[in-house]
Structure formats: structure tokens, C-alpha cells
Short mmCIF file of C-alpha atoms in Angstrom, two decimals:
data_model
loop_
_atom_site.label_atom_id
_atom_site.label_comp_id
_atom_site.label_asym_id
_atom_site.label_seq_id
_atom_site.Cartn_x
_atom_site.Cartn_y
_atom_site.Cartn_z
CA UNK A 1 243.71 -27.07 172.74
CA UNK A 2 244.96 -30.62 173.53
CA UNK A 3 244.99 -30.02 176.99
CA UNK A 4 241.37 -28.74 177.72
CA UNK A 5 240.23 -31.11 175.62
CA UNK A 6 241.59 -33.97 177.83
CA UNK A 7 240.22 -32.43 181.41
CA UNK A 8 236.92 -31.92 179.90
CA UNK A 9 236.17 -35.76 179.80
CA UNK A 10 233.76 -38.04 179.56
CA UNK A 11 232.43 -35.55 176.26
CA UNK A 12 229.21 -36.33 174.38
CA UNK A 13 227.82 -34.46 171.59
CA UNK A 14 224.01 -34.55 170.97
CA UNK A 15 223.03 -32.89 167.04
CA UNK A 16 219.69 -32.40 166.15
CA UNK A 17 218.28 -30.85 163.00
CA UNK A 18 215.86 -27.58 162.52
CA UNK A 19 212.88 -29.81 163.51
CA UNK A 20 214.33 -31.45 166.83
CA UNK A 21 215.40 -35.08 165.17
CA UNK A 22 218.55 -36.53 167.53
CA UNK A 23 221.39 -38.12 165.90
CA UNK A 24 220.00 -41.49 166.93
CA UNK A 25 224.32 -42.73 167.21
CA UNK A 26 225.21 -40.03 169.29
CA UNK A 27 222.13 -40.20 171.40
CA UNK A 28 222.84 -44.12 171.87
CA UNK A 29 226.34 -43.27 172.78
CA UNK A 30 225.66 -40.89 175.40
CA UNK A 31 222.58 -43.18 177.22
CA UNK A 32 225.31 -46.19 177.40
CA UNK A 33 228.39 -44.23 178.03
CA UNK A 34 227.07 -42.50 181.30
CA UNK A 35 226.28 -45.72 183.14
CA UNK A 36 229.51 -46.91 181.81
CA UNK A 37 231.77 -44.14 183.03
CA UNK A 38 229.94 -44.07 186.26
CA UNK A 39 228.63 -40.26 185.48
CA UNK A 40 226.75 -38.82 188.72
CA UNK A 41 226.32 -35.00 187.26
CA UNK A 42 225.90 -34.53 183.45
CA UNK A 43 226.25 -30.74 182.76
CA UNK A 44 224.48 -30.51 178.83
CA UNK A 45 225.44 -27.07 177.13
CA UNK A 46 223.34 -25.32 174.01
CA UNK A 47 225.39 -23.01 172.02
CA UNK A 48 223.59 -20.08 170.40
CA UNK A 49 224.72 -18.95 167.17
CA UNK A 50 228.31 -20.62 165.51
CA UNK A 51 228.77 -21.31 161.96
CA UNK A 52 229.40 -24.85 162.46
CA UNK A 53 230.48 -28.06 164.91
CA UNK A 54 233.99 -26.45 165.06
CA UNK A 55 233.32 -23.42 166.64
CA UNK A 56 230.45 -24.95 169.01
CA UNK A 57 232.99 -27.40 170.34
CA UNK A 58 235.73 -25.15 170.73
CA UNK A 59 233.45 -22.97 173.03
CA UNK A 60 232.37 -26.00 174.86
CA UNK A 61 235.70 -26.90 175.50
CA UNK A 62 237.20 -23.57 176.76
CA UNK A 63 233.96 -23.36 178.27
CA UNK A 64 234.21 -26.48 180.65
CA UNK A 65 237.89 -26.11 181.03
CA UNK A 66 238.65 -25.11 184.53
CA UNK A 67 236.04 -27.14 185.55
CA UNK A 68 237.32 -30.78 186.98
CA UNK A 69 239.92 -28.09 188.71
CA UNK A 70 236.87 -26.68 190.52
CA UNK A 71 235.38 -29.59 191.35
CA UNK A 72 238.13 -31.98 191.39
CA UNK A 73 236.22 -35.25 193.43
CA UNK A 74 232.71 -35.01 191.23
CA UNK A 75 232.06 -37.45 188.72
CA UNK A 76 231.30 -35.04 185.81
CA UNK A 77 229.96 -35.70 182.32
CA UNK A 78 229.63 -33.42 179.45
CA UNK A 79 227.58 -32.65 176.21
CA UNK A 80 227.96 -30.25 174.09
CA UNK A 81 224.37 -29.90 172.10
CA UNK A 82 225.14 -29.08 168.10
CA UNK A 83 221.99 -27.72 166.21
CA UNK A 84 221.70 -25.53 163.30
CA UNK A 85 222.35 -22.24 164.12
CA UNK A 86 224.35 -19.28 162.84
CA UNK A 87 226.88 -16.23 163.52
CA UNK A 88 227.61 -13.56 160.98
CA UNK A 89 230.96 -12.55 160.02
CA UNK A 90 231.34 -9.69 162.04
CA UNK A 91 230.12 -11.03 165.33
CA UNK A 92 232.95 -12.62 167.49
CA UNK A 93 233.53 -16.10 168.82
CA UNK A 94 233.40 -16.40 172.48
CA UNK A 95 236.97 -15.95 173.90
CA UNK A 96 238.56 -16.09 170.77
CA UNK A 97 240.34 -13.76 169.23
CA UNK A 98 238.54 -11.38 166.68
CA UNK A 99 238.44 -12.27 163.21
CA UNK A 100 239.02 -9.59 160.55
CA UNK A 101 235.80 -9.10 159.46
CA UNK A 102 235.03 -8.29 162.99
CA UNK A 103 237.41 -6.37 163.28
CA UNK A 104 236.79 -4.43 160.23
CA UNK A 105 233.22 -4.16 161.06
CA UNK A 106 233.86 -2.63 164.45
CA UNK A 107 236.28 0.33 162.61
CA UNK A 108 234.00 0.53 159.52
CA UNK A 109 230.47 -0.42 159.63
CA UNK A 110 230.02 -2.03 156.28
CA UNK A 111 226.45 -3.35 155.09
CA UNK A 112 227.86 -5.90 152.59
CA UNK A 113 228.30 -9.58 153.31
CA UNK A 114 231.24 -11.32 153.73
CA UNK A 115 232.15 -14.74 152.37
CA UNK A 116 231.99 -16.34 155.61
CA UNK A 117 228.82 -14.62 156.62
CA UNK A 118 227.16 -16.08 152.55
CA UNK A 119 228.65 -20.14 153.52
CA UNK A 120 226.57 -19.58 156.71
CA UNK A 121 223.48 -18.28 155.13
CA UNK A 122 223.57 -21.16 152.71
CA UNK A 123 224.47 -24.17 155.36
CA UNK A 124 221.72 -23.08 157.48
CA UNK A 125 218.71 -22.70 154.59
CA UNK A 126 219.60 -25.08 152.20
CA UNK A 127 218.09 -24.46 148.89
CA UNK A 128 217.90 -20.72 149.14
CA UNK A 129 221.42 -20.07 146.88
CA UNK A 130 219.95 -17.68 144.57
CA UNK A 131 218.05 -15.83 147.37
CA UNK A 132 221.46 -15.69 149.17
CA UNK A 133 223.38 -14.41 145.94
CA UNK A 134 220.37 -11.70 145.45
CA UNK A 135 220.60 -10.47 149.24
CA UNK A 136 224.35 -10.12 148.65
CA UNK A 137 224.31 -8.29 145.58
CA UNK A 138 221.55 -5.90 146.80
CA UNK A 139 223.55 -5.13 149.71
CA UNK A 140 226.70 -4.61 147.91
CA UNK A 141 225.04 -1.95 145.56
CA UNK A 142 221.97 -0.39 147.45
CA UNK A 143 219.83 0.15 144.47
CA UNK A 144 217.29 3.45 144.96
CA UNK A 145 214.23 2.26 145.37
CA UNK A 146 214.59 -1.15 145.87
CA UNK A 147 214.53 -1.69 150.03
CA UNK A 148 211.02 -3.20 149.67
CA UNK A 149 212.10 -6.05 147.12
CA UNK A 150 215.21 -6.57 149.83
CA UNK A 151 213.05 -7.02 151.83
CA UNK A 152 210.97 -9.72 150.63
CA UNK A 153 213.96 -11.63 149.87
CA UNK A 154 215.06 -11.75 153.01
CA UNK A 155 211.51 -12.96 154.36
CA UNK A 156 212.13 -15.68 151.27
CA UNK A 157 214.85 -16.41 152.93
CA UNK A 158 213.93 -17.48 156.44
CA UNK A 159 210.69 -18.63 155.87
CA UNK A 160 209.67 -22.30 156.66
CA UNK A 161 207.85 -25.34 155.09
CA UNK A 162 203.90 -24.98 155.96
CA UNK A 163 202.92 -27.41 158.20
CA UNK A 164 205.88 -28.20 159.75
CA UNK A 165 206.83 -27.99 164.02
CA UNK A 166 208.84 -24.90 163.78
CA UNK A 167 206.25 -21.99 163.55
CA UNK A 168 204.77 -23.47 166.87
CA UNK A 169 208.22 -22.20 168.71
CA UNK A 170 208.26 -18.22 167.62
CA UNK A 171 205.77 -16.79 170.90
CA UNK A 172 207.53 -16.05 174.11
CA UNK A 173 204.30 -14.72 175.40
CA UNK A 174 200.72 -15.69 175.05
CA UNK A 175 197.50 -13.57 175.01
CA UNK A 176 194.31 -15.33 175.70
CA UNK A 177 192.28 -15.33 172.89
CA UNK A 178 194.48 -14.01 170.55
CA UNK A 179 195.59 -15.64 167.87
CA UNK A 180 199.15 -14.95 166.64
CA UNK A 181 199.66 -13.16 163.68
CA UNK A 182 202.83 -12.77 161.31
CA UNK A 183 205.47 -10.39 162.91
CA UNK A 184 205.73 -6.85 162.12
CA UNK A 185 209.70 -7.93 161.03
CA UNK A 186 208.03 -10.04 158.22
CA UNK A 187 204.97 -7.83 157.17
CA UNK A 188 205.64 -4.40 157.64
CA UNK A 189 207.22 -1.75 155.31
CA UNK A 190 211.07 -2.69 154.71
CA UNK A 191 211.70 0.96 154.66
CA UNK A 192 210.54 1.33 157.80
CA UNK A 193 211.98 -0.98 159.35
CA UNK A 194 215.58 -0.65 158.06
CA UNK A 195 215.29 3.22 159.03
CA UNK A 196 214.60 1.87 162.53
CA UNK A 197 217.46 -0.15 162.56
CA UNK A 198 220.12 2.81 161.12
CA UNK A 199 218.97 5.02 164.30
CA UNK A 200 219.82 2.07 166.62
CA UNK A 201 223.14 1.14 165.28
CA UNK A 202 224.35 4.73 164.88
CA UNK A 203 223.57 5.47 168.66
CA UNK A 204 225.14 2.27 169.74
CA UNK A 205 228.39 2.55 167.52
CA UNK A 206 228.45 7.06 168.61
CA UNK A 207 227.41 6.45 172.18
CA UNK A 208 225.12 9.44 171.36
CA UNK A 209 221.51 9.36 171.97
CA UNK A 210 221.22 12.30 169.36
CA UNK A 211 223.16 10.11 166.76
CA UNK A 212 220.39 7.95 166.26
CA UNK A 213 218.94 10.35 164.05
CA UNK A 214 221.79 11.57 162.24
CA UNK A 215 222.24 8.31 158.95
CA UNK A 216 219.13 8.92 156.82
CA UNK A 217 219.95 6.25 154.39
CA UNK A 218 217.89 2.90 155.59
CA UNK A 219 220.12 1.06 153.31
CA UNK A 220 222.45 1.41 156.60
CA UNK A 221 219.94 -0.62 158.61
CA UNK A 222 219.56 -3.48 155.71
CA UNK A 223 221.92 -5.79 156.81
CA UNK A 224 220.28 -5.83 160.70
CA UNK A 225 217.44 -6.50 159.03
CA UNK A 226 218.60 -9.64 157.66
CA UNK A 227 220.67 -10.55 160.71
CA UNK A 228 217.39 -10.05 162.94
CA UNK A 229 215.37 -11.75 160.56
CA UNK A 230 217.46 -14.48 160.41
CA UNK A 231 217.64 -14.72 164.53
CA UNK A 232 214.04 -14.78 164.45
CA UNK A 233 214.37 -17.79 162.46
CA UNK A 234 217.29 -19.09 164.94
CA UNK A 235 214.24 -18.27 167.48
CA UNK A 236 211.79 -20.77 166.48
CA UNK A 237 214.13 -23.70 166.07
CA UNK A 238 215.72 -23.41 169.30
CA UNK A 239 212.56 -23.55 170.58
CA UNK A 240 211.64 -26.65 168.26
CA UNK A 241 214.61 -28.29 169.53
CA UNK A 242 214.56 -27.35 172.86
CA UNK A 243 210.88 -29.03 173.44
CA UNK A 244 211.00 -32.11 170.18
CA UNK A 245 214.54 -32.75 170.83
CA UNK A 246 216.55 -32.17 173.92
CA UNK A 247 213.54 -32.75 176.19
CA UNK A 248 212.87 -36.07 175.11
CA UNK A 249 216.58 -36.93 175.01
CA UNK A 250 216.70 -35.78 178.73
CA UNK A 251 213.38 -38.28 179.80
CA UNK A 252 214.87 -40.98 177.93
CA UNK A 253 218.34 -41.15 179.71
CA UNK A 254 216.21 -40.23 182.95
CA UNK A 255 214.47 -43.66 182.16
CA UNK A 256 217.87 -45.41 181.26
CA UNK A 257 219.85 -43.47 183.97
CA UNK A 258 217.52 -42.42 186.42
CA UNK A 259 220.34 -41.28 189.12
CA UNK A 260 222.30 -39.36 186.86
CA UNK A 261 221.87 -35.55 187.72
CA UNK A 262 221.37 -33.16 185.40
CA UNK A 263 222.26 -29.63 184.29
CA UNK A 264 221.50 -27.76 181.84
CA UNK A 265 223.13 -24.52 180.63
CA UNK A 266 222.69 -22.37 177.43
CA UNK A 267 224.01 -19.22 175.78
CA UNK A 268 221.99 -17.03 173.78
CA UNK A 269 219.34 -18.43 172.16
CA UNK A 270 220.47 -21.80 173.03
CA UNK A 271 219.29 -20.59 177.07
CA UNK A 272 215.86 -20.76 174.75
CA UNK A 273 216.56 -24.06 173.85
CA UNK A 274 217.15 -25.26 177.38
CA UNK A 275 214.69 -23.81 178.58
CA UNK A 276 211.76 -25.18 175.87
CA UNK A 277 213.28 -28.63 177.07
CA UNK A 278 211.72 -28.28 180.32
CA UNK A 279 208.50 -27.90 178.44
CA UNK A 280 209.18 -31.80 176.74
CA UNK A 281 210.73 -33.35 179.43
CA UNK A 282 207.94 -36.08 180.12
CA UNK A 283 205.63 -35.97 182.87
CA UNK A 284 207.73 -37.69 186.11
CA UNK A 285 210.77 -37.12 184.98
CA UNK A 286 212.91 -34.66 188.05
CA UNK A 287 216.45 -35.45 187.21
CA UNK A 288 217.06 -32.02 186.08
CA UNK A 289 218.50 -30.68 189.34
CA UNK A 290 219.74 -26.65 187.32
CA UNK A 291 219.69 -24.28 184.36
CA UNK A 292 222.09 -21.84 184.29
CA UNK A 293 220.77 -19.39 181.22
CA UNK A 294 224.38 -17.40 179.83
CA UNK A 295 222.93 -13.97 178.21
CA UNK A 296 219.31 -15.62 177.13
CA UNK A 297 218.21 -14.37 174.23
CA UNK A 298 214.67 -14.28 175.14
CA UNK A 299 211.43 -12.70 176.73
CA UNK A 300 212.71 -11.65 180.89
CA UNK A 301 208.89 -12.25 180.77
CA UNK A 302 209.46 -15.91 179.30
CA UNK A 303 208.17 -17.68 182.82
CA UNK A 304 205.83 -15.30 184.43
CA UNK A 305 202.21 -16.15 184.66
CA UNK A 306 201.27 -12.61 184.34
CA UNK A 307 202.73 -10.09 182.66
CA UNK A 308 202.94 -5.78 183.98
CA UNK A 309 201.64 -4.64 181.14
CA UNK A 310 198.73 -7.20 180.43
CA UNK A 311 196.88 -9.27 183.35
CA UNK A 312 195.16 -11.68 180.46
CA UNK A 313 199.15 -12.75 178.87
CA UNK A 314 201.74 -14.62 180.47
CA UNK A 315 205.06 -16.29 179.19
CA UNK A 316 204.93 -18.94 177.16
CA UNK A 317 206.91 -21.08 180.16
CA UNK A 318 205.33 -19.51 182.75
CA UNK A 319 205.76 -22.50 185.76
CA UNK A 320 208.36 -24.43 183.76
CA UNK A 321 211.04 -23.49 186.25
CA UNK A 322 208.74 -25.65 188.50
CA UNK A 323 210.02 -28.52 186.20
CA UNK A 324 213.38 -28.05 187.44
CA UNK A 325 214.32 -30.36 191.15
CA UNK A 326 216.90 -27.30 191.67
CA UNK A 327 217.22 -23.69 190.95
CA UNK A 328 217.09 -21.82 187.62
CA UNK A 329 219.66 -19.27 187.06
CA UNK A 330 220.17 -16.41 185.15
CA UNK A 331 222.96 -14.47 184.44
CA UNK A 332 223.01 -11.44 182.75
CA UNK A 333 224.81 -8.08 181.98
CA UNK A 334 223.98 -4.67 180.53
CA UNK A 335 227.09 -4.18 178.54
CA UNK A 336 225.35 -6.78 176.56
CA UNK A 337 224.13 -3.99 173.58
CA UNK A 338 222.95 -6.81 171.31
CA UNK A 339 220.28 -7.49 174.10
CA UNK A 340 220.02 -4.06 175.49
CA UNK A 341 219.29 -1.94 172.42
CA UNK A 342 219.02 -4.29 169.05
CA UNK A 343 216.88 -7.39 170.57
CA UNK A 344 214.17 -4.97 172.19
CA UNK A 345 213.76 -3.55 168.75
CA UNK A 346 213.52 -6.45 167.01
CA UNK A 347 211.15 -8.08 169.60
CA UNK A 348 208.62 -5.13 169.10
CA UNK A 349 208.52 -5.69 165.57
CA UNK A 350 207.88 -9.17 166.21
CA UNK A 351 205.45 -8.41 168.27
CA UNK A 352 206.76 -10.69 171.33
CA UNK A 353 206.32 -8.64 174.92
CA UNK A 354 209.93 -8.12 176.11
CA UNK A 355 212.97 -5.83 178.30
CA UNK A 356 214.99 -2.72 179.07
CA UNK A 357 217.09 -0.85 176.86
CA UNK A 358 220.49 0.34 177.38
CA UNK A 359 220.04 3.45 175.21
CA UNK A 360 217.83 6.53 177.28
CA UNK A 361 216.25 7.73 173.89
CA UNK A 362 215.22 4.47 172.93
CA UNK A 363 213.95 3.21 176.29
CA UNK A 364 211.35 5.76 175.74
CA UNK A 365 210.37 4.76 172.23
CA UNK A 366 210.22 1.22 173.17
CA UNK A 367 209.40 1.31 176.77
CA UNK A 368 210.13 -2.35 179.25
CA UNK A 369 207.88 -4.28 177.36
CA UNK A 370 210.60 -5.77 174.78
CA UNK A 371 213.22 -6.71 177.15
CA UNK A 372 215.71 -9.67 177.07
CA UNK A 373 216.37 -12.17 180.14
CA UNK A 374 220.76 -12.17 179.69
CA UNK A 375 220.43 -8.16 179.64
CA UNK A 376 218.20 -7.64 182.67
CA UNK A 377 217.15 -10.53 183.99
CA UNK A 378 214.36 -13.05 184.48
CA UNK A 379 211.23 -10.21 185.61
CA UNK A 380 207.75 -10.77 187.09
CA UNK A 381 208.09 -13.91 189.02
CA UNK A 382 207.32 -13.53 192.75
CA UNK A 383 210.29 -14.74 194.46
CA UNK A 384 212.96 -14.35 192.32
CA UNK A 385 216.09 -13.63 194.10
CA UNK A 386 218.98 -11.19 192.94
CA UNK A 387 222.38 -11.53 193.67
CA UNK A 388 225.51 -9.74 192.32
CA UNK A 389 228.73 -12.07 191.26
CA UNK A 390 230.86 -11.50 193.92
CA UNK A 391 227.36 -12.59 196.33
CA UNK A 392 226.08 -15.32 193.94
CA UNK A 393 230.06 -16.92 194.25
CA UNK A 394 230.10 -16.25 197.81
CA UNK A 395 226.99 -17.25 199.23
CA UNK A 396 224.52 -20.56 198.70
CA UNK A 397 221.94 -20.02 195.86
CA UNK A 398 218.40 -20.98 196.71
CA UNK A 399 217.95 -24.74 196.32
CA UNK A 400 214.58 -23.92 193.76
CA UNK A 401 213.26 -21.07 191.88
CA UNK A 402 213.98 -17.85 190.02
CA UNK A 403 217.49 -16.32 190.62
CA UNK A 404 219.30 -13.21 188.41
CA UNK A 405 222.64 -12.88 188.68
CA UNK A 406 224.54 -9.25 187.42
CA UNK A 407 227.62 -10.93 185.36
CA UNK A 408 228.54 -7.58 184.43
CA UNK A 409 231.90 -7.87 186.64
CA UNK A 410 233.54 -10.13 184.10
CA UNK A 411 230.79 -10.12 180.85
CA UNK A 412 231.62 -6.59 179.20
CA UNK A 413 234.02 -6.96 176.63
CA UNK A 414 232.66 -6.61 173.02
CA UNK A 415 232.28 -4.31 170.14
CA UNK A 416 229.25 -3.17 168.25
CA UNK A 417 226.53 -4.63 167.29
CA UNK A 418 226.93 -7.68 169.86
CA UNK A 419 228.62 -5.67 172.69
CA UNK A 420 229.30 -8.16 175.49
CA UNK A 421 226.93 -10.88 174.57
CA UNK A 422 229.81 -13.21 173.39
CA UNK A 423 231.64 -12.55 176.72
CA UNK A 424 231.24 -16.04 178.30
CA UNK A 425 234.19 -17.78 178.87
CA UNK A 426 235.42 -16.58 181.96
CA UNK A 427 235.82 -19.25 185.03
CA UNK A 428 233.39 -17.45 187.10
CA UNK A 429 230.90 -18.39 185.16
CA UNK A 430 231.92 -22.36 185.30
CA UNK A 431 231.33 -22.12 189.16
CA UNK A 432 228.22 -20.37 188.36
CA UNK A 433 226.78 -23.61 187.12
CA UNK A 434 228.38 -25.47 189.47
CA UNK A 435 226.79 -23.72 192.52
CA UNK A 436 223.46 -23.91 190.96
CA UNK A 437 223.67 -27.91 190.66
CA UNK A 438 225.44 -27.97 194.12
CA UNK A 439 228.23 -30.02 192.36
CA UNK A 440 231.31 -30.42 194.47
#
């Protein structure tokens, strides 16, 4: 890794905590090290879920790699944004090579946790050791009869501390006059649920629609429970630290640095996070010249004023890409099952208005409403232009506004559940972002 890690220079890392505080050090460094290294474009990148710094970094850095060969005479900066997300065991790192547990997992499907999958449960809710220890246990031995006290565990688990920021981030979509209420994931019968969740997995690991209904047991649908419940939690703070955190960060340097240009790109749910930063950047501030979202993990409704299905709801950033003094792009693929088939269903039972689903059966059962922006795109904003890979690398992107690009040329490797959605590293994708901020 020694010598990515030397191209990839000047690097800054930001780290905020679940409620949006910055590291006020690293934040420091980065506002006086970009004037001092003479930085002209500062390209800021939000992981989605890692266990820790390690594995954020390393993506960052493989990640940025090929670009100062791309754009050899710009005067680049980087940051690599560290908050407190999470990946389970048997989901892979981007471009690295599969660890056994995912590997295991993708041969035989097991519901019980692994050791590494428990250390990141318990570094990312602190305090909640004996909830932890109870999940694992339950999931190891599937007691009869017991899916409903699972399942308030696991709601234990990921709740947070009344009062606080963080349950002001969960809506991508807004209804006029109506309030929002707890999600299904967190109120309805565990049973339920988990059932929902075996039918989902069993078509996605058979390829069969039929399958779907073939694994009666919901205990086979307990741990997606957790995991979902758990990204919902992942939701809400990368909205948090989108909006509290990076937003601010970006109008202070703006103030300290005003002709440094900036670009922001996110995977996952940290596209989320970049994207609830436009919401905090303060009023005046236009040095954000892209966003280049990497499989969002969010409403494709997200930034429309109005959505199909309701004329009184929009997204909860409808006009934010107007925040932007550049384009906002999206890329997305459909080999990405985690967001074609597993994120709709989790979306309906958190009752946020959402995408298209890879599986026929189940687009009928959930219909376009609980779709996800890196598996079909940003939808229902006039004027948003589509362009394949080959045509996005090709041609000049529009200089403002909405624009999908189909990744699915180079992001479709992956195994169940996540499919592609890890599938970022690829150098394409680095001149992605660089066409959308016009860096040369």
C-alpha cells in the first residue's frame, strides 16, 4: 500500500461522532494545510459502512489511487471523512479480497454472528454489551417462540438518547401535515417481519422468484432484521453528520479558503451524508463545485419536490442540488441486490417512499415507491440527464443539475446479500468525479 498512499497526497481526515461533533485537531489541520499546500480542488469522500478507521482509509486510498495519474497538472487535496458506521462480517470490503466469513456466508447462509460482526455491534453502540451478547445467543439457538423478544432487543439495540439531533435525520421524504411516526421496522410484529425478510433472501441467494416462498422458518430472516435495523440507525447519523458536521466544516474552510473548490463524493449511506451537507452548508457559501453519489443508499426520490405517487410529499432535499455551483452525479447499478431487493423492503417497513426492485415477484409486492438512488437512479426531477459509462466518460456532463449514470459496466461483482454494492474501486469511477468537478 506504500505506494498509493504516497500519490494520494496532500490527505486529511475529518472524524465526527454519531451527533456531527468534528475532531476540532483534524479540522484545524485541514483549514491550515490547504492554503499551505496551495490546494485548488479538495475532493472530500464519506465512506458508508467499515468497521473502523482502517478499513475507511484503505478504501480511500485505493479509491483515489489512479487519480494524480488522471489528472497529473491539478493541484488536488484529499479527505477521507471517518464517522461511526458499520459492516457486518459477511459483507465485503470494497476491492479487497473476501474475508472468510464472507465467504462462508455466500456458500452457507448462516444466521449466527460472527466475532467480527459482535466487536462492531459493540464499538458502534457503546453500552449495549449485554443486548449484544443476548442478540447473539438468540441467533445462535433460535428458541420457538421467542422472535418477538428478538425482536425488541434488537430495537434496544439501535435506539437513541431522547432528545438528542439524530431522530431529526431518519425521513427521506416529507408529507405535509403528517407527522412522522415510528417505523414499521421498529413497531410491527417481529414475526412478520423476519418472514418477510426469509422470502427476500431465498429469492436473491436461488435466483428464483418462486423460492421466495419456499424457507418457512422466520428465524432465517432474523439476522436481516438486525442488519436493517441497524442501517436504519447508520441512516439517521449520516444524516446528522452530513447536515451538524460536514456542512459546517465545508462553510468554515469556504470562509478560511474561499477559492478552494470543492467536491464531494460518498458511497452508500455516506452519498446520504454528502448530500445532508448541502442542507448545512451556510447560506452564501458556493464553493461546492460536485457530488458524485457511489451506490446511495437512499430515497431516488431524496431531491424531488414532488413525488409520483403523492402531489402533497416531496424529498426531504428536494432543491438542495441547487446548493451545488456544479453538477450532482449519480451513479448507480442494478447488480446492486442490496439496493435492488433488500433496501426497498426495508424502506417500506420504515415507511420512507422509495425505488425499483430487481426481483419481478417482489416489484409487484412492493411496487416503485421504495426505491434506492445507487440502484436506479436519482427519479422525479425535471431535467435530469442520463448517460451510460462509456457516454458519461466520453462526453461533457452538464455544468449543473441532476445526472444518473448506469455504472453497471464495471459495478457488478458481489455475492449475496450486498450483490455489487461494494463494487467501487474501479478507475472509471475516479474520472467519474473528476469530470463532474471539471478537474484537469
Amino acid at each position: 500500500m506504500a505506494g498509493p498512499q504516497k500519490s494520494v497526497t496532500p490527505y486529511w481526515e475529518l472524524t465526527f461522532d454519531a451527533d456531527g461533533d468534528v475532531d476540532g485537531r483534524e479540522r484545524d489541520e485541514l483549514l491550515a494545510g490547504v492554503t499551505a499546500r496551495g490546494v485548488h480542488d479538495l475532493i472530500v469522500f464519506a465512506h458508508g459502512w467499515n468497521n473502523d478507521r482502517s478499513g475507511a482509509t484503505a478504501l480511500y486510498r485505493r479509491f483515489f489511487a489512479p487519480v494524480p495519474r488522471l489528472a497529473p497538472r491539478a493541484r488536488i487535496g484529499y479527505v477521507g471523512v471517518v464517522w461511526p458506521s458499520m459492516r457486518f462480517g459477511d459483507e465485503p470490503i470494497p476491492d479487497f479480497p473476501k474475508s472468510v466469513v464472507a465467504t462462508e456466508a455466500e456458500a452457507v447462509p448462516r444466521p449466527a454472528l460472527d466475532k467480527d460482526t459482535r466487536h462492531a455491534l459493540l464499538e458502534t453502540f457503546p453500552g449495549r454489551a449485554t443486548v449484544v451478547d443476548q442478540i447473539a445467543r438468540m441467533l445462535d439457538q433460535r428458541p420457538e417462540h421467542e422472535l418477538e423478544e428478538f425482536g425488541r432487543l434488537v430495537r434496544l439495540l439501535v435506539e437513541v438518547v431522547p432528545g438528542g439531533p439524530q431522530p431529526l435525520f431518519a425521513a427521506d421524504t416529507l408529507a405535509e401535515g403528517v407527522p412522522q411516526s415510528d417505523p414499521v421496522l421498529f413497531t410491527g410484529d417481529a414475526t412478520t417481519l423476519c418472514d418477510e425478510f426469509t422470502r427476500a433472501l431465498s429469492a436473491l441467494r436461488s435466483g428464483d422468484a418462486e423460492a421466495q416462498f419456499t424457507l418457512p422458518n422466520p428465524w432465517d430472516g432474523a439476522k436481516e432484521l438486525l442488519r436493517q435495523a441497524t442501517y436504519y440507525a447508520m441512516k439517521r447519523r449520516a444524516g446528522t453528520v452530513g447536515e451538524r458536521g460536514l456542512g459546517r466544516a465545508v462553510g468554515q474552510l469556504a470562509t478560511r479558503a474561499p477559492d478552494v473548490r470543492v467536491h464531494l463524493v460518498g458511497h452508500s449511506f455516506g452519498g446520504r451524508l454528502v448530500s445532508f451537507a448541502l442542507r448545512g452548508l451556510p447560506d452564501g457559501v458556493h464553493t461546492v463545485k460536485s457530488v458524485t453519489l457511489l451506490q446511495g443508499a437512499f430515497s431516488h426520490y431524496a431531491f424531488a419536490a414532488r413525488l409520483p405517487h403523492d402531489a402533497h410529499a416531496g424529498g426531504v432535499l428536494q432543491g438542495q442540488q441547487n446548493r451545488i455551483d456544479g453538477p450532482l452525479v449519480c451513479c448507480h447499478s442494478r447488480f446492486d441486490s442490496a439496493l435492488g431487493t433488500i433496501y426497498p423492503l426495508a424502506s417500506r417497513m420504515a415507511n420512507d417512499a422509495q425505488g425499483v426492485i430487481e426481483n419481478a415477484a417482489l416489484a409487484q409486492v412492493l411496487g416503485a415507491k421504495w426505491g434506492a438512488m445507487g440502484y436506479d437512479g436519482v427519479q422525479a426531477v425535471p431535467g435530469t440527464r442520463a448517460f451510460t459509462l462509456a457516454e458519461a466518460l466520453t462526453a461533457t456532463l452538464p455544468a449543473s443539475g441532476c445526472v444518473n449514470v448506469d455504472a453497471a459496466a464495471v459495478v457488478r461483482r458481489g455475492g449475496p446479500p450486498s450483490g455489487a454494492h461494494s463494487d467501487i474501486v474501479h478507475p472509471e469511477l475516479a474520472r467519474i468525479v473528476l469530470a463532474a468537478g471539471r478537474i484537469r
